[in-house]
N, CA, C and O of each residue as an XYZ file, in Angstrom:
856
protein
N     122.449    136.976     77.346
C     122.042    136.046     78.408
C     120.637    135.538     78.109
O     119.724    136.309     77.815
N     120.489    134.200     78.194
C     119.194    133.604     77.898
C     118.260    133.774     79.087
O     118.654    133.621     80.243
N     117.002    134.098     78.766
C     116.009    134.277     79.826
C     115.683    132.944     80.469
O     115.626    131.917     79.794
N     115.473    132.964     81.749
C     115.127    131.728     82.462
C     113.779    131.224     82.004
O     112.840    131.995     81.807
N     113.699    129.902     81.835
C     112.457    129.291     81.370
C     111.424    129.327     82.486
O     111.718    128.895     83.600
N     110.228    129.826     82.222
C     109.221    129.895     83.287
C     108.821    128.508     83.764
O     108.725    127.574     82.968
N     108.589    128.378     85.057
C     108.186    127.092     85.644
C     106.663    127.025     85.696
O     105.996    127.942     86.175
N     106.132    125.903     85.184
C     104.680    125.737     85.184
C     104.178    125.493     86.596
O     104.826    124.787     87.369
N     103.040    126.063     86.940
C     102.458    125.794     88.263
C     102.059    124.331     88.377
O     101.718    123.688     87.384
N     102.104    123.818     89.590
C     101.695    122.426     89.814
C     100.190    122.329     89.745
O      99.496    123.148     90.348
N      99.647    121.323     89.007
C      98.196    121.172     88.915
C      97.613    120.616     90.200
O      98.278    119.883     90.932
N      96.360    120.974     90.470
C      95.631    120.417     91.614
C      94.831    119.220     91.133
O      94.279    119.251     90.033
N      94.757    118.174     91.932
C      94.001    116.981     91.571
C      92.769    116.876     92.449
O      92.611    117.621     93.416
N      91.900    115.939     92.098
C      90.675    115.757     92.862
C      90.903    115.155     94.224
O      90.042    115.269     95.097
N      92.085    114.488     94.443
C      92.365    113.852     95.725
C      93.098    114.847     96.605
O      94.155    115.350     96.223
N      92.553    115.138     97.777
C      93.152    116.129     98.664
C      94.291    115.501     99.443
O      94.104    114.477    100.099
N      95.473    116.104     99.377
C      96.610    115.651    100.170
C      96.640    116.391    101.500
O      96.917    115.797    102.542
N      96.350    117.708    101.461
C      96.298    118.512    102.677
C      95.233    119.571    102.512
O      94.715    119.782    101.415
N      94.909    120.232    103.600
C      93.850    121.227    103.548
C      94.256    122.427    102.722
O      93.415    123.016    102.043
N      95.537    122.809    102.761
C      95.989    123.990    102.034
C      96.504    123.602    100.666
O      97.131    122.553    100.516
N      96.249    124.437     99.656
C      96.762    124.186     98.320
C      98.241    124.534     98.270
O      98.675    125.485     98.920
N      99.029    123.765     97.498
C     100.444    124.089     97.392
C     100.625    125.386     96.634
O      99.759    125.750     95.838
N     101.737    126.107     96.855
C     101.975    127.362     96.153
C     101.988    127.146     94.649
O     102.555    126.169     94.160
N     101.362    128.058     93.918
C     101.377    127.978     92.464
C     100.443    126.958     91.900
O     100.520    126.656     90.709
N      99.545    126.402     92.716
C      98.636    125.363     92.256
C      97.505    125.983     91.450
O      96.955    127.019     91.823
N      97.168    125.339     90.343
C      96.071    125.825     89.524
C      95.064    124.711     89.338
O      95.459    123.546     89.297
N      93.782    125.014     89.224
C      92.759    123.988     89.025
C      92.981    123.254     87.711
O      93.412    123.853     86.726
N      92.685    121.947     87.695
C      92.875    121.157     86.483
C      91.962    121.615     85.360
O      92.257    121.362     84.192
N      90.857    122.284     85.682
C      89.951    122.725     84.623
C      90.586    123.795     83.735
O      90.132    124.031     82.615
N      91.655    124.448     84.250
C      92.328    125.483     83.467
C      93.437    124.922     82.591
O      94.020    125.650     81.787
N      93.733    123.631     82.738
C      94.761    123.012     81.914
C      94.197    122.639     80.554
O      92.983    122.540     80.370
N      95.097    122.437     79.608
C      94.675    121.999     78.284
C      94.176    120.571     78.374
O      94.526    119.860     79.316
N      93.353    120.121     77.401
C      92.864    118.733     77.431
C      93.989    117.713     77.525
O      93.866    116.719     78.240
N      95.096    117.952     76.800
C      96.208    116.999     76.813
C      96.833    116.907     78.203
O      97.150    115.818     78.681
N      97.009    118.080     78.853
C      97.600    118.071     80.190
C      96.658    117.464     81.219
O      97.106    116.802     82.155
N      95.347    117.684     81.051
C      94.381    117.074     81.965
C      94.434    115.558     81.858
O      94.375    114.857     82.868
N      94.547    115.044     80.613
C      94.628    113.601     80.405
C      95.887    113.041     81.051
O      95.849    112.004     81.712
N      97.010    113.743     80.852
C      98.266    113.294     81.444
C      98.185    113.270     82.963
O      98.648    112.329     83.608
N      97.585    114.326     83.531
C      97.432    114.410     84.980
C      96.575    113.266     85.514
O      96.901    112.660     86.534
N      95.474    112.976     84.815
C      94.575    111.899     85.241
C      95.270    110.548     85.195
O      95.130    109.740     86.113
N      96.030    110.298     84.111
C      96.731    109.023     83.967
C      97.794    108.862     85.050
O      97.948    107.781     85.617
N      98.532    109.944     85.338
C      99.562    109.884     86.373
C      98.948    109.607     87.740
O      99.477    108.825     88.530
N      97.821    110.264     88.002
C      97.138    110.069     89.282
C      96.657    108.631     89.426
O      96.785    108.032     90.494
N      96.098    108.074     88.341
C      95.603    106.691     88.375
C      96.742    105.716     88.592
O      96.610    104.755     89.350
N      97.883    105.969     87.913
C      99.037    105.089     88.060
C      99.573    105.134     89.480
O      99.901    104.095     90.053
N      99.664    106.330     90.054
C     100.162    106.471     91.417
C      99.250    105.769     92.414
O      99.719    105.117     93.347
N      97.943    105.907     92.207
C      96.985    105.247     93.098
C      97.139    103.738     93.034
O      97.064    103.061     94.059
N      97.357    103.197     91.818
C      97.532    101.754     91.639
C      98.785    101.262     92.336
O      98.779    100.211     92.975
N      99.875    102.038     92.209
C     101.138    101.619     92.797
C     101.107    101.657     94.321
O     101.734    100.829     94.981
N     100.371    102.626     94.877
C     100.336    102.785     96.322
C      99.265    101.944     96.995
O      99.264    101.802     98.218
N      98.343    101.378     96.200
C      97.248    100.607     96.786
C      97.758     99.287     97.307
O      98.480     98.578     96.606
N      97.394     98.948     98.524
C      97.768     97.676     99.141
C      96.515     96.843     99.304
O      95.589     97.272     99.992
N      96.448     95.645     98.685
C      95.257     94.809     98.800
C      94.962     94.488    100.253
O      95.874     94.468    101.080
N      93.670     94.231    100.581
C      93.302     93.873    101.945
C      94.087     92.660    102.426
O      94.251     91.691    101.685
N      94.571     92.708    103.656
C      95.309     91.587    104.212
C      96.767     91.565    103.822
O      97.502     90.677    104.253
N      97.216     92.531    103.007
C      98.599     92.546    102.591
C      99.312     93.792    103.115
O     100.232     94.301    102.474
N      98.892     94.273    104.263
C      99.549     95.424    104.861
C     100.995     95.068    105.165
O     101.321     93.914    105.445
N     101.851     96.069    105.105
C     103.266     95.835    105.336
C     103.509     95.469    106.799
O     102.752     95.886    107.676
N     104.572     94.681    107.071
C     104.900     94.330    108.454
C     105.224     95.571    109.281
O     105.560     96.627    108.745
N     105.116     95.417    110.582
C     105.471     96.500    111.499
C     106.974     96.459    111.757
O     107.519     95.416    112.118
N     107.632     97.579    111.573
C     109.084     97.620    111.726
C     109.490     97.776    113.190
O     108.805     98.416    113.989
N     110.646     97.158    113.511
C     111.259     97.296    114.824
C     112.741     97.591    114.613
O     113.255     97.470    113.501
N     113.416     97.975    115.682
C     114.825     98.306    115.552
C     115.680     97.140    115.095
O     116.688     97.333    114.416
N     115.276     95.912    115.471
C     116.066     94.734    115.111
C     115.367     93.831    114.105
O     115.774     92.684    113.919
N     114.325     94.332    113.457
C     113.622     93.517    112.464
C     112.208     94.008    112.234
O     111.968     95.209    112.113
N     111.265     93.064    112.175
C     109.870     93.430    111.928
C     108.957     92.349    112.483
O     109.427     91.285    112.885
N     107.666     92.610    112.508
C     106.699     91.634    113.002
C     105.410     91.719    112.197
O     105.106     92.747    111.592
N     104.659     90.623    112.198
C     103.355     90.575    111.540
C     102.355     89.943    112.498
O     102.717     89.117    113.337
N     101.102     90.337    112.364
C     100.047     89.798    113.198
C      99.214     88.768    112.459
O      99.370     88.569    111.254
N      98.331     88.120    113.194
C      97.458     87.103    112.604
C      96.613     87.693    111.485
O      96.337     87.019    110.493
N      96.197     88.958    111.640
C      95.359     89.592    110.620
C      96.087     89.736    109.290
O      95.440     89.848    108.249
N      97.418     89.736    109.300
C      98.185     89.801    108.061
C      98.484     88.414    107.508
O      98.597     88.237    106.295
N      98.611     87.439    108.387
C      98.921     86.072    107.959
C      97.686     85.363    107.413
O      97.780     84.608    106.445
N      96.528     85.601    108.029
C      95.307     84.867    107.689
C      94.918     84.939    106.216
O      94.601     83.895    105.645
N      94.920     86.111    105.556
C      94.529     86.138    104.137
C      95.397     85.237    103.267
O      94.888     84.572    102.365
N      96.707     85.209    103.530
C      97.586     84.322    102.758
C      97.249     82.865    103.045
O      97.235     82.036    102.135
N      96.979     82.556    104.297
C      96.659     81.185    104.688
C      95.369     80.712    104.030
O      95.296     79.582    103.548
N      94.358     81.564    104.008
C      93.057     81.181    103.466
C      93.094     80.914    101.968
O      92.267     80.162    101.451
N      94.040     81.520    101.273
C      94.145     81.306     99.832
C      94.508     79.864     99.488
O      94.262     79.422     98.366
N      95.081     79.133    100.422
C      95.546     77.769    100.163
C      94.457     76.712    100.368
O      94.648     75.544    100.032
N      93.335     77.122    100.911
C      92.308     76.150    101.287
C      91.072     76.294    100.412
O      90.772     77.390     99.939
N      90.346     75.186    100.190
C      90.604     73.841    100.713
C      91.879     73.230    100.127
O      92.209     73.430     98.958
N      92.580     72.483    100.972
C      93.826     71.817    100.586
C      93.623     70.315    100.698
O      93.128     69.818    101.710
N      94.011     69.591     99.645
C      93.747     68.147     99.596
C      95.045     67.371     99.444
O      95.958     67.782     98.728
N      95.105     66.247    100.130
C      96.282     65.380    100.071
C      95.828     63.955     99.766
O      94.934     63.421    100.423
N      96.456     63.349     98.762
C      96.109     61.983     98.358
C      96.968     60.983     99.131
O      98.157     60.830     98.852
N      96.364     60.314    100.094
C      97.079     59.263    100.812
C      97.301     58.055     99.921
O      98.392     57.487     99.876
N      96.246     57.672     99.212
C      96.309     56.613     98.198
C      95.559     57.156     96.985
O      94.328     57.144     96.968
N      96.276     57.630     95.974
C      95.631     58.279     94.830
C      94.470     57.470     94.275
O      94.612     56.298     93.924
N      93.307     58.132     94.206
C      92.115     57.487     93.680
C      91.373     56.636     94.687
O      90.285     56.137     94.397
N      91.952     56.462     95.876
C      91.323     55.601     96.884
C      91.018     56.383     98.167
O      89.868     56.452     98.601
N      92.054     56.969     98.764
C      91.890     57.688    100.028
C      92.518     59.076     99.920
O      93.678     59.216     99.531
N      91.741     60.093    100.267
C      92.258     61.466    100.272
C      91.769     62.186    101.527
O      90.724     61.853    102.086
N      92.534     63.162    101.948
C      92.202     63.970    103.126
C      92.122     65.429    102.696
O      92.958     65.903    101.927
N      91.111     66.138    103.195
C      90.926     67.541    102.817
C      90.878     68.425    104.057
O      90.216     68.105    105.044
N      91.598     69.549    103.984
C      91.577     70.570    105.036
C      90.750     71.753    104.552
O      90.847     72.148    103.389
N      89.932     72.324    105.444
C      89.118     73.494    105.089
C      89.018     74.441    106.292
O      89.271     74.051    107.432
N      88.646     75.676    106.010
C      88.329     76.691    107.025
C      89.418     76.823    108.098
O      89.159     76.533    109.266
N      90.626     77.253    107.726
C      91.691     77.390    108.721
C      91.506     78.626    109.604
O      90.990     79.653    109.162
N      91.929     78.503    110.835
C      91.935     79.638    111.760
C      93.211     79.560    112.587
O      93.449     78.582    113.296
N      94.024     80.598    112.486
C      95.337     80.584    113.132
C      95.365     81.510    114.342
O      94.785     82.595    114.325
N      96.046     81.062    115.389
C      96.320     81.896    116.559
C      97.798     81.773    116.902
O      98.400     80.715    116.722
N      98.370     82.852    117.392
C      99.766     82.855    117.825
C      99.789     83.160    119.318
O      99.560     84.295    119.734
N     100.068     82.138    120.116
C     100.108     82.336    121.565
C     100.889     81.203    122.217
O     101.087     80.138    121.634
N     101.323     81.466    123.440
C     102.100     80.469    124.193
C     103.317     79.998    123.404
O     103.679     78.822    123.441
N     103.947     80.936    122.686
C     105.186     80.668    121.945
C     105.026     79.607    120.859
O     106.007     78.980    120.459
N     103.805     79.401    120.381
C     103.596     78.453    119.296
C     102.388     78.856    118.457
O     101.558     79.666    118.870
N     102.316     78.266    117.272
C     101.159     78.488    116.405
C     100.092     77.457    116.736
O     100.389     76.277    116.922
N      98.853     77.911    116.807
C      97.729     77.014    117.054
C      96.761     77.151    115.888
O      96.219     78.226    115.630
N      96.556     76.044    115.193
C      95.740     76.037    113.986
C      94.503     75.185    114.196
O      94.596     74.038    114.632
N      93.352     75.744    113.886
C      92.098     74.985    113.880
C      91.670     74.828    112.427
O      91.673     75.799    111.669
N      91.305     73.617    112.036
C      90.964     73.365    110.643
C      89.970     72.208    110.551
O      90.091     71.221    111.276
N      88.988     72.333    109.659
C      88.045     71.237    109.418
C      88.727     70.181    108.557
O      89.369     70.505    107.558
N      88.585     68.912    108.951
C      89.223     67.820    108.218
C      88.182     66.776    107.846
O      87.353     66.378    108.665
N      88.243     66.344    106.601
C      87.385     65.251    106.131
C      88.249     64.247    105.385
O      89.295     64.593    104.837
N      87.798     63.006    105.373
C      88.501     61.947    104.665
C      87.540     61.318    103.663
O      86.385     61.042    103.987
N      88.022     61.097    102.457
C      87.206     60.493    101.402
C      87.815     59.156    101.010
O      88.974     59.086    100.600
N      87.022     58.092    101.139
C      87.470     56.743    100.797
C      86.560     56.182     99.714
O      85.367     55.975     99.938
N      87.128     55.939     98.543
C      86.373     55.416     97.397
C      85.119     56.253     97.133
O      84.041     55.719     96.870
N      85.285     57.571     97.209
C      84.180     58.479     96.904
C      83.250     58.762     98.063
O      82.366     59.611     97.948
N      83.428     58.070     99.181
C      82.578     58.273    100.356
C      83.271     59.214    101.338
O      84.325     58.892    101.886
N      82.664     60.382    101.552
C      83.293     61.394    102.408
C      82.791     61.300    103.846
O      81.598     61.127    104.097
N      83.736     61.421    104.787
C      83.420     61.430    106.210
C      84.077     62.644    106.857
O      85.288     62.834    106.743
N      83.282     63.463    107.534
C      83.822     64.619    108.246
C      84.332     64.169    109.611
O      83.572     63.636    110.420
N      85.612     64.384    109.859
C      86.201     63.984    111.132
C      85.928     65.005    112.229
O      85.909     64.656    113.409
N      85.718     66.258    111.853
C      85.487     67.320    112.830
C      86.492     68.446    112.645
O      87.192     68.523    111.635
N      86.542     69.304    113.631
C      87.480     70.429    113.574
C      88.719     70.081    114.392
O      88.659     69.912    115.610
N      89.825     69.981    113.695
C      91.067     69.577    114.344
C      91.732     70.760    115.036
O      91.731     71.881    114.527
N      92.297     70.488    116.199
C      93.100     71.469    116.926
C      94.559     71.034    116.810
O      94.935     69.944    117.240
N      95.364     71.905    116.223
C      96.749     71.559    115.905
C      97.694     72.558    116.570
O      97.447     73.764    116.551
N      98.774     72.050    117.157
C      99.830     72.897    117.712
C     101.085     72.697    116.875
O     101.367     71.589    116.416
N     101.833     73.770    116.679
C     102.999     73.667    115.807
C     104.014     74.758    116.116
O     103.668     75.843    116.583
N     105.265     74.443    115.846
C     106.294     75.466    115.827
C     106.291     76.139    114.465
O     105.483     75.797    113.601
N     107.181     77.081    114.272
C     107.296     77.782    112.996
C     108.762     77.816    112.575
O     109.660     77.893    113.413
N     108.984     77.759    111.284
C     110.343     77.865    110.754
C     110.347     78.839    109.578
O     109.327     79.040    108.919
N     111.494     79.431    109.330
C     111.633     80.379    108.227
C     112.545     79.791    107.162
O     113.640     79.319    107.467
N     112.095     79.817    105.914
C     112.885     79.339    104.784
C     113.423     80.556    104.036
O     112.654     81.244    103.366
N     114.732     80.842    104.131
C     115.275     82.033    103.474
C     115.224     81.966    101.953
O     115.134     83.000    101.292
N     115.281     80.758    101.389
C     115.230     80.635     99.933
C     113.854     80.999     99.390
O     113.745     81.582     98.311
N     112.809     80.659    100.130
C     111.450     80.972     99.711
C     110.936     82.275    100.328
O     109.862     82.754     99.966
N     111.703     82.843    101.256
C     111.272     84.047    101.980
C     109.877     83.836    102.560
O     108.991     84.679    102.423
N     109.707     82.681    103.213
C     108.380     82.294    103.688
C     108.472     81.582    105.031
O     109.518     81.052    105.406
N     107.343     81.585    105.748
C     107.231     80.937    107.052
C     106.383     79.676    106.911
O     105.314     79.706    106.300
N     106.862     78.572    107.476
C     106.172     77.282    107.404
C     105.899     76.754    108.816
O     106.576     77.128    109.774
N     104.900     75.884    108.925
C     104.716     75.141    110.171
C     105.901     74.207    110.374
O     106.502     73.740    109.407
N     106.235     73.934    111.633
C     107.326     73.016    111.942
C     106.850     71.985    112.955
O     106.453     72.327    114.069
N     106.895     70.729    112.556
C     106.476     69.607    113.393
C     105.076     69.814    113.973
O     104.905     69.793    115.192
N     104.078     70.014    113.116
C     102.704     70.158    113.619
C     102.212     68.843    114.215
O     102.581     67.765    113.749
N     101.389     68.936    115.232
C     100.878     67.717    115.877
C      99.409     67.915    116.235
O      98.996     68.982    116.690
N      98.651     66.878    116.022
C      97.223     66.907    116.308
C      96.985     66.829    117.810
O      97.495     65.935    118.486
N      96.202     67.778    118.324
C      95.839     67.760    119.736
C      94.518     67.047    119.964
O      94.307     66.437    121.013
N      93.621     67.123    118.976
C      92.322     66.484    119.097
C      91.323     67.094    118.140
O      91.646     68.001    117.373
N      90.088     66.578    118.197
C      88.998     67.075    117.357
C      87.874     67.589    118.243
O      87.641     67.067    119.334
N      87.188     68.605    117.772
C      86.019     69.121    118.481
C      84.857     69.284    117.516
O      85.056     69.454    116.313
N      83.642     69.230    118.049
C      82.447     69.499    117.264
C      82.165     71.001    117.285
O      82.878     71.771    117.928
N      81.111     71.401    116.569
C      80.769     72.823    116.481
C      80.476     73.422    117.853
O      80.719     74.607    118.079
N      79.951     72.602    118.775
C      79.613     73.109    120.107
C      80.785     73.022    121.086
O      80.638     73.324    122.270
N      81.955     72.603    120.578
C      83.140     72.553    121.428
C      83.387     71.220    122.094
O      84.423     71.039    122.735
N      82.465     70.279    121.962
C      82.657     68.967    122.591
C      83.744     68.181    121.870
O      83.875     68.259    120.648
N      84.523     67.426    122.638
C      85.606     66.641    122.062
C      85.056     65.473    121.250
O      84.042     64.875    121.610
N      85.731     65.160    120.160
C      85.359     64.033    119.305
C      86.390     62.926    119.511
O      87.581     63.161    119.311
N      85.963     61.724    119.908
C      86.916     60.624    120.093
C      87.631     60.311    118.780
O      87.023     60.327    117.709
N      88.908     60.031    118.876
C      89.697     59.721    117.687
C      90.635     58.559    118.020
O      91.273     58.552    119.072
N      90.713     57.584    117.124
C      91.571     56.432    117.372
C      93.000     56.741    116.942
O      93.245     57.698    116.207
N      93.933     55.927    117.405
C      95.356     56.155    117.156
C      95.692     56.096    115.669
O      96.550     56.843    115.198
N      95.025     55.213    114.928
C      95.312     55.080    113.500
C      94.934     56.359    112.749
O      95.695     56.843    111.910
N      93.750     56.902    113.059
C      93.315     58.134    112.400
C      94.215     59.300    112.797
O      94.569     60.126    111.956
N      94.584     59.369    114.069
C      95.472     60.438    114.529
C      96.816     60.374    113.816
O      97.371     61.404    113.433
N      97.341     59.159    113.638
C      98.603     59.002    112.922
C      98.490     59.437    111.472
O      99.408     60.051    110.928
N      97.354     59.117    110.841
C      97.132     59.515    109.455
C      97.078     61.036    109.330
O      97.674     61.615    108.421
N      96.356     61.679    110.255
C      96.237     63.141    110.212
C      97.595     63.797    110.434
O      97.922     64.778    109.767
N      98.384     63.271    111.356
C      99.713     63.829    111.597
C     100.608     63.675    110.371
O     101.433     64.544    110.092
N     100.449     62.585    109.646
C     101.209     62.386    108.409
C     100.840     63.445    107.373
O     101.709     63.995    106.696
N      99.545     63.722    107.260
C      99.089     64.733    106.303
C      99.531     66.126    106.742
O      99.909     66.950    105.909
N      99.484     66.387    108.039
C      99.943     67.677    108.554
C     101.420     67.900    108.247
O     101.822     69.010    107.897
N     102.225     66.854    108.374
C     103.652     66.962    108.065
C     103.865     67.285    106.593
O     104.744     68.072    106.242
N     103.051     66.671    105.732
C     103.148     66.955    104.300
C     102.768     68.399    104.002
O     103.423     69.073    103.208
N     101.700     68.868    104.650
C     101.280     70.257    104.462
C     102.381     71.213    104.913
O     102.673     72.196    104.232
N     102.989     70.923    106.062
C     104.031     71.796    106.603
C     105.239     71.885    105.684
O     105.923     72.908    105.658
N     105.507     70.829    104.933
C     106.644     70.831    104.010
C     106.335     71.545    102.699
O     107.238     72.053    102.035
N     105.059     71.581    102.329
C     104.692     72.092    101.010
C     104.173     73.526    101.008
O     104.465     74.286    100.084
N     103.412     73.901    102.021
C     102.677     75.163    101.974
C     103.141     76.143    103.057
O     103.097     75.814    104.242
N     103.581     77.330    102.667
C     103.921     78.340    103.676
C     102.657     78.950    104.268
O     101.648     79.105    103.580
N     102.723     79.288    105.536
C     101.584     79.967    106.154
C     101.668     81.473    105.931
O     100.678     82.190    106.071
N     102.880     81.945    105.578
C     103.039     83.379    105.320
C     104.225     83.604    104.388
O     105.286     83.001    104.550
N     104.023     84.481    103.411
C     105.065     84.848    102.452
C     105.436     86.311    102.678
O     104.561     87.175    102.740
N     106.723     86.586    102.800
C     107.148     87.967    102.994
C     106.765     88.819    101.789
O     106.874     88.351    100.655
N     106.323     90.046    102.000
C     106.053     90.947    100.883
C     107.333     91.171    100.085
O     108.425     91.081    100.645
N     107.222     91.464     98.777
C     108.415     91.670     97.946
C     109.399     92.677     98.534
O     110.610     92.499     98.408
N     108.896     93.726     99.170
C     109.784     94.755     99.720
C     110.657     94.217    100.850
O     111.701     94.794    101.152
N     110.239     93.118    101.475
C     110.987     92.541    102.588
C     111.722     91.264    102.190
O     112.542     90.764    102.960
N     111.447     90.735    101.019
C     112.048     89.469    100.603
C     113.570     89.557    100.524
O     114.261     88.562    100.742
N     114.094     90.742    100.212
C     115.542     90.906    100.109
C     116.242     90.699    101.447
O     117.449     90.461    101.483
N     115.497     90.787    102.547
C     116.068     90.601    103.878
C     116.065     89.144    104.319
O     116.560     88.825    105.400
N     115.515     88.260    103.498
C     115.324     86.863    103.905
C     116.628     86.199    104.331
O     116.652     85.442    105.301
N     117.710     86.479    103.612
C     118.983     85.848    103.930
C     119.595     86.320    105.231
O     120.514     85.685    105.749
N     119.100     87.423    105.767
C     119.654     87.982    107.001
C     118.799     87.672    108.223
O     119.095     88.144    109.321
N     117.735     86.880    108.045
C     116.871     86.551    109.182
C     117.642     85.711    110.194
O     118.211     84.673    109.856
N     117.651     86.176    111.431
C     118.409     85.516    112.490
C     117.539     84.619    113.360
O     117.974     83.544    113.773
N     116.319     85.053    113.640
C     115.438     84.258    114.490
C     113.981     84.562    114.180
O     113.636     85.600    113.615
N     113.144     83.611    114.575
C     111.702     83.714    114.365
C     111.030     83.327    115.675
O     111.213     82.209    116.157
N     110.257     84.236    116.253
C     109.636     83.969    117.545
C     108.216     84.519    117.574
O     107.858     85.413    116.807
N     107.417     83.962    118.480
C     106.065     84.472    118.706
C     106.090     85.275    119.998
O     106.398     84.745    121.066
N     105.765     86.551    119.889
C     105.781     87.448    121.038
C     104.526     88.309    121.037
O     104.220     88.976    120.049
N     103.806     88.288    122.144
C     102.613     89.123    122.301
C     101.616     88.930    121.157
O     101.028     89.893    120.664
N     101.437     87.682    120.745
C     100.460     87.379    119.707
C     100.876     87.782    118.311
O     100.045     87.815    117.403
N     102.153     88.090    118.121
C     102.658     88.468    116.804
C     103.871     87.615    116.450
O     104.567     87.100    117.325
N     104.106     87.479    115.154
C     105.271     86.754    114.667
C     106.416     87.751    114.527
O     106.362     88.656    113.694
N     107.439     87.583    115.336
C     108.553     88.534    115.382
C     109.747     87.967    114.619
O     110.219     86.870    114.916
N     110.224     88.714    113.646
C     111.365     88.311    112.820
C     112.529     89.245    113.129
O     112.418     90.461    112.979
N     113.646     88.666    113.562
C     114.821     89.479    113.874
C     115.878     89.323    112.781
O     116.128     88.229    112.274
N     116.483     90.446    112.443
C     117.458     90.493    111.357
C     118.861     90.634    111.936
O     119.084     91.436    112.842
N     119.809     89.853    111.412
C     121.200     89.947    111.850
C     121.803     91.263    111.381
O     121.509     91.736    110.283
N     122.634     91.838    112.210
C     123.286     93.113    111.875
C     124.774     92.899    111.637
O     125.496     93.853    111.344
């Protein structure tokens, strides 16, 4: 009968998982140089795999789906700005900057600085207040604005900025283009597989609630 092969004790690492050491744990200083190197590399790899970049926290799970808050959507949104749209290439362009999103009253509310450049001359229109619905694209596993509309412009002190109908129409045209091209939120890879089963998208209690069909 062959003798049972002895089991090596589990090494202890510098990162504490719990206050008590696991049974059979030995300090890494007692391991051979090769085993210490292997242990260090494994620990580094595990840390890399488990690390979640700021603003990319996983959605909150619910019995019928999941939800995300503004704090999770904002980092993705900010990566897209400044965003520029050419109304007349080389002649007239519109630029969006400094987005701020809120989810309330069953709709998305976006504040964004808008400027227009005509033949190289830039004019700041002010900070636009935009209201919009939201839609989910299962092919892109992403959330987009739906039918955004300009509510008005404000200055830094909150005072309203007069805007003519022609400028308002131009801004709404650019907003529609943005809504078709740029998602405000992309599902994390771990949730992208559920995109085809998304049944509804709603704003509830300041969060974006995604329900999955069963």
